[in-house]
mmCIF file of C-alpha atoms in Angstrom:
data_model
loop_
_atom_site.group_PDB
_atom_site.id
_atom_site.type_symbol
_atom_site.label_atom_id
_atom_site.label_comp_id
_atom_site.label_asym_id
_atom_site.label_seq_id
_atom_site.Cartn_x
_atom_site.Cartn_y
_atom_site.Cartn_z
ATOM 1 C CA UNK Z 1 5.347 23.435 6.467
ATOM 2 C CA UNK Z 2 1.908 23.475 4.471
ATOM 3 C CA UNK Z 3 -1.643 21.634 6.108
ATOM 4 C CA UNK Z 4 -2.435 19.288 3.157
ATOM 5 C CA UNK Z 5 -4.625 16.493 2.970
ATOM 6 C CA UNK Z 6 -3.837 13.569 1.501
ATOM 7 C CA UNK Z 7 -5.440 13.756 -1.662
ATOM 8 C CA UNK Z 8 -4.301 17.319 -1.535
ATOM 9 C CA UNK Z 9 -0.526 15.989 -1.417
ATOM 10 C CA UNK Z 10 -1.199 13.695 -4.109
ATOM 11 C CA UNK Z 11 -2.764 16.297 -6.772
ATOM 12 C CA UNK Z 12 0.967 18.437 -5.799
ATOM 13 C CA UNK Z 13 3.178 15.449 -6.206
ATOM 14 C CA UNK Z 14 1.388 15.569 -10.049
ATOM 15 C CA UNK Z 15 1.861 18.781 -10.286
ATOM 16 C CA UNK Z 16 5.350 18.948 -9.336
ATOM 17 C CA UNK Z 17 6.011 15.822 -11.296
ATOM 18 C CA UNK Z 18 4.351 17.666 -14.499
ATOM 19 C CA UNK Z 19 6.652 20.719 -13.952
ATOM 20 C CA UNK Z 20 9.350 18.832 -13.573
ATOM 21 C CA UNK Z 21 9.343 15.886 -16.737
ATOM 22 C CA UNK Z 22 7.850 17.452 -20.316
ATOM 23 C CA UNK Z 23 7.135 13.302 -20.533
ATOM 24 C CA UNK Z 24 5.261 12.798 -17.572
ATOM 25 C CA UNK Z 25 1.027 12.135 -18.413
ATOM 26 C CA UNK Z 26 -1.865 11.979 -16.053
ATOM 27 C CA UNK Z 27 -4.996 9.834 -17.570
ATOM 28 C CA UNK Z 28 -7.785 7.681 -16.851
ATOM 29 C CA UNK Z 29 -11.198 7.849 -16.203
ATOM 30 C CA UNK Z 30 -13.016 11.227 -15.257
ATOM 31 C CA UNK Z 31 -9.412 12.376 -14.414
ATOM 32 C CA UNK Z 32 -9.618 15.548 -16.527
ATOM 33 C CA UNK Z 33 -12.665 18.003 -15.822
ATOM 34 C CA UNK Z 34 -13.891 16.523 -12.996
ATOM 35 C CA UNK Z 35 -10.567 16.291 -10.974
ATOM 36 C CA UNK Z 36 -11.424 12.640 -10.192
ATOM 37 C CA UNK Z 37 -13.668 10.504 -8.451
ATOM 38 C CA UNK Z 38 -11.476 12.009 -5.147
ATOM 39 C CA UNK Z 39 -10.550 15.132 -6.834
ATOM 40 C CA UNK Z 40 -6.810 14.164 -6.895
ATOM 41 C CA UNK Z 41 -6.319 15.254 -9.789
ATOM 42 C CA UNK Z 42 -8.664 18.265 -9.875
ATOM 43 C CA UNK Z 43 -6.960 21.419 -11.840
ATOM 44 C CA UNK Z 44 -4.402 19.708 -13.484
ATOM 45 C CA UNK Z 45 -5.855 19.526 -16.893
ATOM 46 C CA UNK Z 46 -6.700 23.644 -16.527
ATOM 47 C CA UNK Z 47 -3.436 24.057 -15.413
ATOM 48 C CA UNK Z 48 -0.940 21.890 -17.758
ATOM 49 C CA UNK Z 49 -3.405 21.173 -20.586
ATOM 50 C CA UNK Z 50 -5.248 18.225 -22.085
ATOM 51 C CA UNK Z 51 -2.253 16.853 -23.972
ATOM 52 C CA UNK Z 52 -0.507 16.530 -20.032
ATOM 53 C CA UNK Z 53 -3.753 15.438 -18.416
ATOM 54 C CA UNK Z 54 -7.327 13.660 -19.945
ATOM 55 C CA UNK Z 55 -9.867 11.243 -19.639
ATOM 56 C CA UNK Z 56 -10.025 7.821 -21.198
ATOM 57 C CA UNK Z 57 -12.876 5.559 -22.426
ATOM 58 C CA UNK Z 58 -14.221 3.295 -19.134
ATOM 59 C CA UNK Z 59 -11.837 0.881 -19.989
ATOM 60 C CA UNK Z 60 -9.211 -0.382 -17.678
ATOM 61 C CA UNK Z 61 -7.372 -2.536 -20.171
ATOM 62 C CA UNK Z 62 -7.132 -0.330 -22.859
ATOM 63 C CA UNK Z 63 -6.024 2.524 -20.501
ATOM 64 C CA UNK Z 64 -3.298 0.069 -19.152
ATOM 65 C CA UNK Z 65 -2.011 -0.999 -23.114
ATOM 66 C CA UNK Z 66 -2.497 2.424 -24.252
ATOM 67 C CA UNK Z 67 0.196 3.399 -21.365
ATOM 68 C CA UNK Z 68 2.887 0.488 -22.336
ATOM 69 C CA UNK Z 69 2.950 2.165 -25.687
ATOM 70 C CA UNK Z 70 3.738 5.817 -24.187
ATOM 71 C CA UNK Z 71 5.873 4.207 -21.718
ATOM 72 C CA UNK Z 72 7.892 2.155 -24.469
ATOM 73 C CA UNK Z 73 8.196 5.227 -26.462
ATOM 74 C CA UNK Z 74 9.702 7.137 -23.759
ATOM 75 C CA UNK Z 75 7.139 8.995 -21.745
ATOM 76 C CA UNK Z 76 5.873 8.346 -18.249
ATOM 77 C CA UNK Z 77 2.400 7.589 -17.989
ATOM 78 C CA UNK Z 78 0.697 7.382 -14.583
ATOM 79 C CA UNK Z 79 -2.565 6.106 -14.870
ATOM 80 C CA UNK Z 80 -6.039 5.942 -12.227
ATOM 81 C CA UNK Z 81 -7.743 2.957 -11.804
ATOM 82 C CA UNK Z 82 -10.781 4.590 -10.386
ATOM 83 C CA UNK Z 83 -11.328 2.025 -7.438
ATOM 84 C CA UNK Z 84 -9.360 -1.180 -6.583
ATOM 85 C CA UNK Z 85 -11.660 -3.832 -8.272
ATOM 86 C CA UNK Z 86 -12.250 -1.868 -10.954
ATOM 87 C CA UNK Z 87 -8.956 -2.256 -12.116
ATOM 88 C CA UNK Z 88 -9.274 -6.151 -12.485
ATOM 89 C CA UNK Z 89 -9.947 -5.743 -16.734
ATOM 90 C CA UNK Z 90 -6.682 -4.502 -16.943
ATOM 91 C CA UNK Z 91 -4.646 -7.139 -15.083
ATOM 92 C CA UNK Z 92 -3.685 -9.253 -17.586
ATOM 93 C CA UNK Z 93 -1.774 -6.288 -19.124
ATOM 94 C CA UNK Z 94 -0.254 -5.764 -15.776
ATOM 95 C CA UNK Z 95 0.909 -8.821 -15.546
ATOM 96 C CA UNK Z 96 1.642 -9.792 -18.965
ATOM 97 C CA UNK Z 97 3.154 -6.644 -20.653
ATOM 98 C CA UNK Z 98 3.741 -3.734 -17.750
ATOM 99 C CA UNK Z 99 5.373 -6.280 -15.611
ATOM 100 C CA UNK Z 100 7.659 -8.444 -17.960
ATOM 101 C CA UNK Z 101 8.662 -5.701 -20.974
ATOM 102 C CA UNK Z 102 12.281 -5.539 -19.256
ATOM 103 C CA UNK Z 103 12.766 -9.040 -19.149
ATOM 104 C CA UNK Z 104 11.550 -9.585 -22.437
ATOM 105 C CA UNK Z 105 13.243 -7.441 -24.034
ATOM 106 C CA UNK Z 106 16.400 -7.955 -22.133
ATOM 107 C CA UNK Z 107 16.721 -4.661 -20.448
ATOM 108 C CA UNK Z 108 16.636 -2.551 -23.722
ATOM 109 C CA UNK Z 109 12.896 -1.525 -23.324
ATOM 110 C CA UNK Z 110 11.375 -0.241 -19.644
ATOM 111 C CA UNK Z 111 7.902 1.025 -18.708
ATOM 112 C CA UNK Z 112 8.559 3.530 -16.154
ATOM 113 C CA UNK Z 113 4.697 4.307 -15.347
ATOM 114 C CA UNK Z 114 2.499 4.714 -12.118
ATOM 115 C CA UNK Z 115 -0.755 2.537 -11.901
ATOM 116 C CA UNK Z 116 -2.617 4.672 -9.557
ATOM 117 C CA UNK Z 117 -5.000 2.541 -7.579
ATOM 118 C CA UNK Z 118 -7.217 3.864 -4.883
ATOM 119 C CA UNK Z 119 -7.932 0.992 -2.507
ATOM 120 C CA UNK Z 120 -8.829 -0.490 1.012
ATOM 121 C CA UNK Z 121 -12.081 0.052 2.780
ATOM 122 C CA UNK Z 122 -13.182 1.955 5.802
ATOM 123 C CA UNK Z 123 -15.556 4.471 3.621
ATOM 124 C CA UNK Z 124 -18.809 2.412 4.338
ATOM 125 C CA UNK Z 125 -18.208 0.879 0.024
ATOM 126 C CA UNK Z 126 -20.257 -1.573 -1.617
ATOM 127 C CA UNK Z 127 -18.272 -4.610 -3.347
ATOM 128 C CA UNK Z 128 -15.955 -3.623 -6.123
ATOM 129 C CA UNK Z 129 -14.554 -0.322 -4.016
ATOM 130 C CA UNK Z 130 -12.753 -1.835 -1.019
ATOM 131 C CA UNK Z 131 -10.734 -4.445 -1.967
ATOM 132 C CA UNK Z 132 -7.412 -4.699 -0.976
ATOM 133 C CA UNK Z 133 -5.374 -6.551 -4.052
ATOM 134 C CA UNK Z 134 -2.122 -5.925 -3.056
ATOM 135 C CA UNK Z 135 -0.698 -9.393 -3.084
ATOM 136 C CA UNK Z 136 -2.028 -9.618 -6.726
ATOM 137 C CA UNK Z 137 0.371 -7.140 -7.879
ATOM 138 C CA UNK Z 138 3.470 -8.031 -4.858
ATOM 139 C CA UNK Z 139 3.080 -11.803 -6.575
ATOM 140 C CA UNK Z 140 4.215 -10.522 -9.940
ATOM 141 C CA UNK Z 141 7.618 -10.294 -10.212
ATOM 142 C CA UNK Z 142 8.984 -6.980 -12.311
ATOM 143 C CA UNK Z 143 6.475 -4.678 -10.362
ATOM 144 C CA UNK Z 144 7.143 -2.465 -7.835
ATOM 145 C CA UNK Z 145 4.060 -2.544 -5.051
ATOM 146 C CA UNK Z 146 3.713 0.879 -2.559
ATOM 147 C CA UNK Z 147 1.488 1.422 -0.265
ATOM 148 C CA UNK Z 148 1.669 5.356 1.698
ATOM 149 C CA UNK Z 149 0.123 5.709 4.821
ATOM 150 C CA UNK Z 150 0.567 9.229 5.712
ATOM 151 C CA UNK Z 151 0.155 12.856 3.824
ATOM 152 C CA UNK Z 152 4.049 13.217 3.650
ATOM 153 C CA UNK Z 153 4.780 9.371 2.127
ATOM 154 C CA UNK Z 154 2.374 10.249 -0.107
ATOM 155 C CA UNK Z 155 3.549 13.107 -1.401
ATOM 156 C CA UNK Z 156 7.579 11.566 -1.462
ATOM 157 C CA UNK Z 157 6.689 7.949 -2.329
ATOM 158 C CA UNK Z 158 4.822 9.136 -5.712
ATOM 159 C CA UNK Z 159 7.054 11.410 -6.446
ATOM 160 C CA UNK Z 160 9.896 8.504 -6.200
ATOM 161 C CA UNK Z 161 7.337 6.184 -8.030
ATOM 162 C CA UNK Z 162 7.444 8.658 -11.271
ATOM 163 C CA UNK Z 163 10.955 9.138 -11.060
ATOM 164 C CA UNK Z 164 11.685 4.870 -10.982
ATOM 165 C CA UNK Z 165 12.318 3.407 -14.138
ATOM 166 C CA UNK Z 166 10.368 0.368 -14.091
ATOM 167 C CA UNK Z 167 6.460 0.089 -13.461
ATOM 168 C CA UNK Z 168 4.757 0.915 -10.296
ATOM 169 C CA UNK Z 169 1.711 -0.297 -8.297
ATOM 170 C CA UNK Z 170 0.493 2.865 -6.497
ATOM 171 C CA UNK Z 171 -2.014 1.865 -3.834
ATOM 172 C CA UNK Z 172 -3.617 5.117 -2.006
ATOM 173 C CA UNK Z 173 -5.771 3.894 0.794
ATOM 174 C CA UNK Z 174 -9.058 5.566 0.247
ATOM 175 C CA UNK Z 175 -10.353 6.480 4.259
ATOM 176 C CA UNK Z 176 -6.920 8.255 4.235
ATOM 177 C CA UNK Z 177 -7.592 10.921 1.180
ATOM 178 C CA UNK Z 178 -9.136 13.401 3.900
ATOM 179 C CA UNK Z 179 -6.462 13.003 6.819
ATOM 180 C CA UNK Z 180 -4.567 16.117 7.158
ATOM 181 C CA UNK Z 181 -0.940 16.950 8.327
ATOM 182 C CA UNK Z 182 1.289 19.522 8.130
ATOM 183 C CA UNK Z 183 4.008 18.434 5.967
ATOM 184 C CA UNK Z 184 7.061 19.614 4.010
ATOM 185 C CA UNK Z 185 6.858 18.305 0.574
ATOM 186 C CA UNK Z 186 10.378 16.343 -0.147
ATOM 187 C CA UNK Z 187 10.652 14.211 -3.300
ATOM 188 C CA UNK Z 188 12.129 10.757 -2.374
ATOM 189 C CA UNK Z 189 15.029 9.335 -4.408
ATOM 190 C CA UNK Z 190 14.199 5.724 -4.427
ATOM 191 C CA UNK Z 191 11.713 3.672 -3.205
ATOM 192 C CA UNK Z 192 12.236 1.239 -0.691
ATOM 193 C CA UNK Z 193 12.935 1.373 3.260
ATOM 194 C CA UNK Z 194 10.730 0.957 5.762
ATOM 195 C CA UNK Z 195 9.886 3.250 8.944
ATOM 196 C CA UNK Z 196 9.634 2.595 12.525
ATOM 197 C CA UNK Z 197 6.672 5.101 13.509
ATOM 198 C CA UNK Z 198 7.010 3.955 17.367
ATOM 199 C CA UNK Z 199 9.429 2.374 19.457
ATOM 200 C CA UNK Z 200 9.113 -0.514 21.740
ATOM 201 C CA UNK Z 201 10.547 -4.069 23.443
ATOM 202 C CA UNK Z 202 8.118 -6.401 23.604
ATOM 203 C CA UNK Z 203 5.898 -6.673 19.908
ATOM 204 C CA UNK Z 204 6.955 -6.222 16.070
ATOM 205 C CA UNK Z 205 3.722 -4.604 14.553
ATOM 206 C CA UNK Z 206 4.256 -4.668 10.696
ATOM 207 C CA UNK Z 207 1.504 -2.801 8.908
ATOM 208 C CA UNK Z 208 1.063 -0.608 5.734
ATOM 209 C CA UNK Z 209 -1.461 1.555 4.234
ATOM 210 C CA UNK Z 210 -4.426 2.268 5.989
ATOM 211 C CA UNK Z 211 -3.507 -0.445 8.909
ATOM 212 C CA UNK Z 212 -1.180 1.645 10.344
ATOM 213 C CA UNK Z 213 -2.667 4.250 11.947
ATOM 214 C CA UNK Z 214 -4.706 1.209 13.392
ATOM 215 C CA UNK Z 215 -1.244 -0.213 14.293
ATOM 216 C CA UNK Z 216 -0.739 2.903 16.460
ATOM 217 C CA UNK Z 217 -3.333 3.389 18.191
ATOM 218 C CA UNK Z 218 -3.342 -0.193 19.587
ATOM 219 C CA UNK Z 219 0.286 0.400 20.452
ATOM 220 C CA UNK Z 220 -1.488 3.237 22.801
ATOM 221 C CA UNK Z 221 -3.952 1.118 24.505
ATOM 222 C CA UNK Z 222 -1.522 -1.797 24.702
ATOM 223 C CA UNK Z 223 0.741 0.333 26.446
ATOM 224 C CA UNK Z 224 -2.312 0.900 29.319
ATOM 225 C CA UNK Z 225 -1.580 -2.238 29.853
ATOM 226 C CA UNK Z 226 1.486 -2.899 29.745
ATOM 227 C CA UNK Z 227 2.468 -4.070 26.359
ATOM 228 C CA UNK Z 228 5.365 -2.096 24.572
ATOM 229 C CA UNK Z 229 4.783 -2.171 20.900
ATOM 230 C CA UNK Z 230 7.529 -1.076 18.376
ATOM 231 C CA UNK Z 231 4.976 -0.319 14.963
ATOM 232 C CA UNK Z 232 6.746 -0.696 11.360
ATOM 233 C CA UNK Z 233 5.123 1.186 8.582
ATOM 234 C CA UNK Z 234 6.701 -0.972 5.788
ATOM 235 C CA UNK Z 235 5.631 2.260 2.994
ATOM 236 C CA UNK Z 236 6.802 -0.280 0.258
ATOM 237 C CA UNK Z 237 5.947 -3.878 -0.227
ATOM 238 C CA UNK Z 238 8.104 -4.718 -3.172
ATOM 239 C CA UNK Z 239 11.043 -4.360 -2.213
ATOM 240 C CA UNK Z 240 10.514 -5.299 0.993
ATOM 241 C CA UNK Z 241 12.317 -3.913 3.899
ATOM 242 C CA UNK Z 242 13.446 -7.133 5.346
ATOM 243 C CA UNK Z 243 16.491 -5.658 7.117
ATOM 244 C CA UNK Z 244 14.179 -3.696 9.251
ATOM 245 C CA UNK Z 245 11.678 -5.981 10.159
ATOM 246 C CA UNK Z 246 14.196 -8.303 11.010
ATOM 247 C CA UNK Z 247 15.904 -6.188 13.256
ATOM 248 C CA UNK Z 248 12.911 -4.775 15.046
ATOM 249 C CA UNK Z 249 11.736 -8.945 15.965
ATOM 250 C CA UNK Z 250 15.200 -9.865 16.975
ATOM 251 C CA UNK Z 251 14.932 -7.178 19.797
ATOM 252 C CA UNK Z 252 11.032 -7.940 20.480
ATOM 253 C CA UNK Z 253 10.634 -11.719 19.861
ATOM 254 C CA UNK Z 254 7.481 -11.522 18.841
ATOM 255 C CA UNK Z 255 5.780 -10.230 15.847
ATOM 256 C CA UNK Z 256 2.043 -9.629 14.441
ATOM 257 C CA UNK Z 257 0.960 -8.599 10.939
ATOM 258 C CA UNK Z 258 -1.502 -6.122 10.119
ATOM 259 C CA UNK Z 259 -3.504 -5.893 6.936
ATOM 260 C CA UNK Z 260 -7.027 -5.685 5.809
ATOM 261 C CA UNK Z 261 -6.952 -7.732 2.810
ATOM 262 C CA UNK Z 262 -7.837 -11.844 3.621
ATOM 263 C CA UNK Z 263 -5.021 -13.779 5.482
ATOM 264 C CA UNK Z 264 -4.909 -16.933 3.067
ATOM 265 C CA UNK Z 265 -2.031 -16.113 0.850
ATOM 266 C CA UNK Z 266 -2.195 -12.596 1.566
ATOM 267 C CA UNK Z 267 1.134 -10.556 2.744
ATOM 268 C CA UNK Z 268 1.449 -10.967 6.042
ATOM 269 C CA UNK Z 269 1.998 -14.485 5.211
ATOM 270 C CA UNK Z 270 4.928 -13.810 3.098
ATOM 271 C CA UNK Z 271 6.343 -11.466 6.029
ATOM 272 C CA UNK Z 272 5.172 -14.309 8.990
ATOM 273 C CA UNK Z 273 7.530 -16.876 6.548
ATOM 274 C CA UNK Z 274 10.256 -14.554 5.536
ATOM 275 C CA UNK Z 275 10.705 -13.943 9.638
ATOM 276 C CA UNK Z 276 10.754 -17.133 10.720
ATOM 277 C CA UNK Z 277 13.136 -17.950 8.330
ATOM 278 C CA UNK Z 278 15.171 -14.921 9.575
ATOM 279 C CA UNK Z 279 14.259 -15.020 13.136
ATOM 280 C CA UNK Z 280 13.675 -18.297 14.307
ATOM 281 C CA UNK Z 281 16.000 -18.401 17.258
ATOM 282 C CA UNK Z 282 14.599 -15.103 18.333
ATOM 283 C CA UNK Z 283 11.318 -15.815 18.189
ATOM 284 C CA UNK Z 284 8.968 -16.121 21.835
ATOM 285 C CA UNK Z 285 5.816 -17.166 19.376
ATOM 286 C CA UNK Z 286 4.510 -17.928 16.758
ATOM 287 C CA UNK Z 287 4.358 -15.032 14.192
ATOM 288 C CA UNK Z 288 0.347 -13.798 14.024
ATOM 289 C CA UNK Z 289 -1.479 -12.267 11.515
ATOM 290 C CA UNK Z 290 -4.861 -9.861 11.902
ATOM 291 C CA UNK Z 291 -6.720 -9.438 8.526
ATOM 292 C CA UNK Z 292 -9.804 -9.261 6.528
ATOM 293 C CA UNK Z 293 -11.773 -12.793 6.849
ATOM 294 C CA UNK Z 294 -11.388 -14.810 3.986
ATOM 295 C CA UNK Z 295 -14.547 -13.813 2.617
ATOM 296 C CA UNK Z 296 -15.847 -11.131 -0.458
ATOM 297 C CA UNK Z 297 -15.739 -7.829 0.808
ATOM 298 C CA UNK Z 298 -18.751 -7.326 3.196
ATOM 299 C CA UNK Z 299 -21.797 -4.974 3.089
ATOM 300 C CA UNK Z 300 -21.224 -1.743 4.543
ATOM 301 C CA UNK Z 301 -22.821 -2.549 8.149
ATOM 302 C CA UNK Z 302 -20.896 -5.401 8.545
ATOM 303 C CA UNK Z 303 -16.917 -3.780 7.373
ATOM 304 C CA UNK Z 304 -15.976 -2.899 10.980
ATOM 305 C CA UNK Z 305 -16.151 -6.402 11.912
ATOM 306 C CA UNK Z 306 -14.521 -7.362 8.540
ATOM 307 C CA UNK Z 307 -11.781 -5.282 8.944
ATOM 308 C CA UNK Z 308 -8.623 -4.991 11.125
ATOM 309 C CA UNK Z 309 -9.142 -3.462 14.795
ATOM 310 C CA UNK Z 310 -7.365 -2.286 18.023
ATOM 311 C CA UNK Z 311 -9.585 -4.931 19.840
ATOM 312 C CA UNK Z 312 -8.450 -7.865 17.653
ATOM 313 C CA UNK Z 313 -4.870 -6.746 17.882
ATOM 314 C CA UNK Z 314 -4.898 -6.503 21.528
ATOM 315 C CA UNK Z 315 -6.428 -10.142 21.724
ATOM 316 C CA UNK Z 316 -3.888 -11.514 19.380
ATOM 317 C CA UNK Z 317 -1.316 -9.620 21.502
ATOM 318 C CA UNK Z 318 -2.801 -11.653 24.800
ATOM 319 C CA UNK Z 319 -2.595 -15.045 22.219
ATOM 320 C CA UNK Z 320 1.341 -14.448 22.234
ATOM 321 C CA UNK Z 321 3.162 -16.165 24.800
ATOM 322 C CA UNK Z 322 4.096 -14.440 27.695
ATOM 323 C CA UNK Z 323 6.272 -15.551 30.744
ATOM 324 C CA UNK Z 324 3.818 -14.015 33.297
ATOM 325 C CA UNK Z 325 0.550 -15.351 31.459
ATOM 326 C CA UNK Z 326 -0.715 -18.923 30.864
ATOM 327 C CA UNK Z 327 0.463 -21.816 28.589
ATOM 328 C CA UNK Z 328 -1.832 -22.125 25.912
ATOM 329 C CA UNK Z 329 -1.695 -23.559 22.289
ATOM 330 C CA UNK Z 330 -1.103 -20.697 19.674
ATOM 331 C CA UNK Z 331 -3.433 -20.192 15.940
ATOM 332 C CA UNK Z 332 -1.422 -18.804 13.163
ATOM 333 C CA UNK Z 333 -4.119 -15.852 12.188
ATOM 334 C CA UNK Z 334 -6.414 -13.965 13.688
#
């Protein structure tokens, strides 16, 4: 077992990935000398070279292109956005070229490459550095959308992202780059399967990224008072999990969804539909969602209100309907 951090894990997963694939590249912007804006990749161009690992123009789209080309000619790029917006220039290459080559082509071209994007808030950001795009990229069919939210997922889910053979959405929830764990570094075969981080009867919390850990800890205080929570850390959002989910609300009959991105349209309304359709007969309640209000990301004073918290999950825990509480009307969100 080795105490890393999460950014820490990250910069190994590189390295090991490096090691292991002469085709593997690290580049973007600042990525080289300076390590990164969060220093995960700090040493790797001292240690591999700047033919493995160096920086790019500031230019999301042409970093994006530039890696379809490697990718098509068989290396495996993995790129940095340097924050979540900022990687906005480059999405009509996502969505246009990374995420339809195989189709296009009829399965004799692939892009395996990583899009690295740091993103979320929770580090007191201005616009442009805490968004949470996620259902941008989960939207889009041919990409693969992953979201870690611990040191050892991010470690094995990257290492599984560079090892997948079509393109990858990496999304590495900024407030989490300083967490530390001890943690045995184990490269994941696929991607793909979601993990129950607590047990419990009578709530489904589905979460990812950095609303897990938020996830958890209301699972704590609801169990002060009462409330047994069973919390699913979904790790990947395309492909979805369903199996598990599904399982976890049949037992519960009831199930909230936790993200930090805006409700409208977001995730959680995918997973609120796809368990209904699943569940319906199981159900106690309507499904709930807690998110980010469907509003531009806030100023910094105003992001704990903005964002997901144990207090709003316990209230829309009291909102679901329970046979020893009142008989009220239910809202879809919170």
């Amino acid at each position: 077992m080795t105490m890393l951090s999460m950014a820490q894990a990250l910069n190994l997963a590189l390295r090991d990935a490096l090691t292991a694939d002469d085709n593997v590249v690290v580049f973007g912007e600042d990525v080289g000398t300076l390590g990164g804006v969060f220093r995960v990749t700090d040493g790797l161009t001292k240690d591999f070279g700047e033919a493995r690992c160096f920086d790019t123009p500031l230019a999301e789209s042409g970093i994006v292109g530039f890696a379809v080309g490697m990718a098509m000619a068989g290396f495996r790029p993995v790129v940095e956005m340097q924050f979540d917006a900022f990687a906005y220039p480059a999405f009509e290459q996502v969505v246009s070229h990374v995420a339809k080559i195989r189709n296009r082509t009829r399965g004799k071209l692939s892009v395996p490459m990583v899009i690295r994007i740091p993103y979320a808030g929770g580090i007191g950001g201005v616009e442009h550095h805490c968004d949470s795009s996620e259902a941008y990229y989960a939207h889009t069919p041919g990409l693969k959308v992953v979201a870690p939210a611990n040191v050892a997922d991010a470690y094995s889910l990257l290492r599984a992202a560079i090892d997948d053979p079509d393109p990858v959405i990496f999304l590495e929830p900024k407030r989490l780059y300083f967490s530390r764990a001890d943690v045995e570094p184990i490269a994941e075969g696929r991607l793909g399967g979601a993990a129950v981080r607590r047990s419990g009867g009578d709530v489904t919390v589905v979460a990812y990224g950095p609303s897990v850990d938020v996830a958890l800890e209301a699972a704590e205080a609801a169990a002060s008072e009462g409330r047994d929570l069973e919390v699913i850390d979904l790790r990947c959002i395309v492909p979805l999990d369903d199996q598990t989910i599904t399982d976890s609300v049949r037992k519960t009959g009831r199930c909230i969804v936790i993200h930090e991105a805006q409700t409208f349209a977001g995730v959680g309304a995918e997973i609120a539909a796809r368990v209904q359709e699943r569940c319906f007969h199981y159900l106690e309640a309507p499904v709930l969602r807690v998110g980010g209000f469907d509003i531009p990301y806030p100023a910094p004073k105003l992001e704990r209100i903005h964002l997901p918290s144990v207090d709003r999950i316990l209230d829309s825990i009291d909102r679901l309907q329970w046979n020893d509480g009142p008989d009220t009307r239910w809202a879809v969100s919170a």
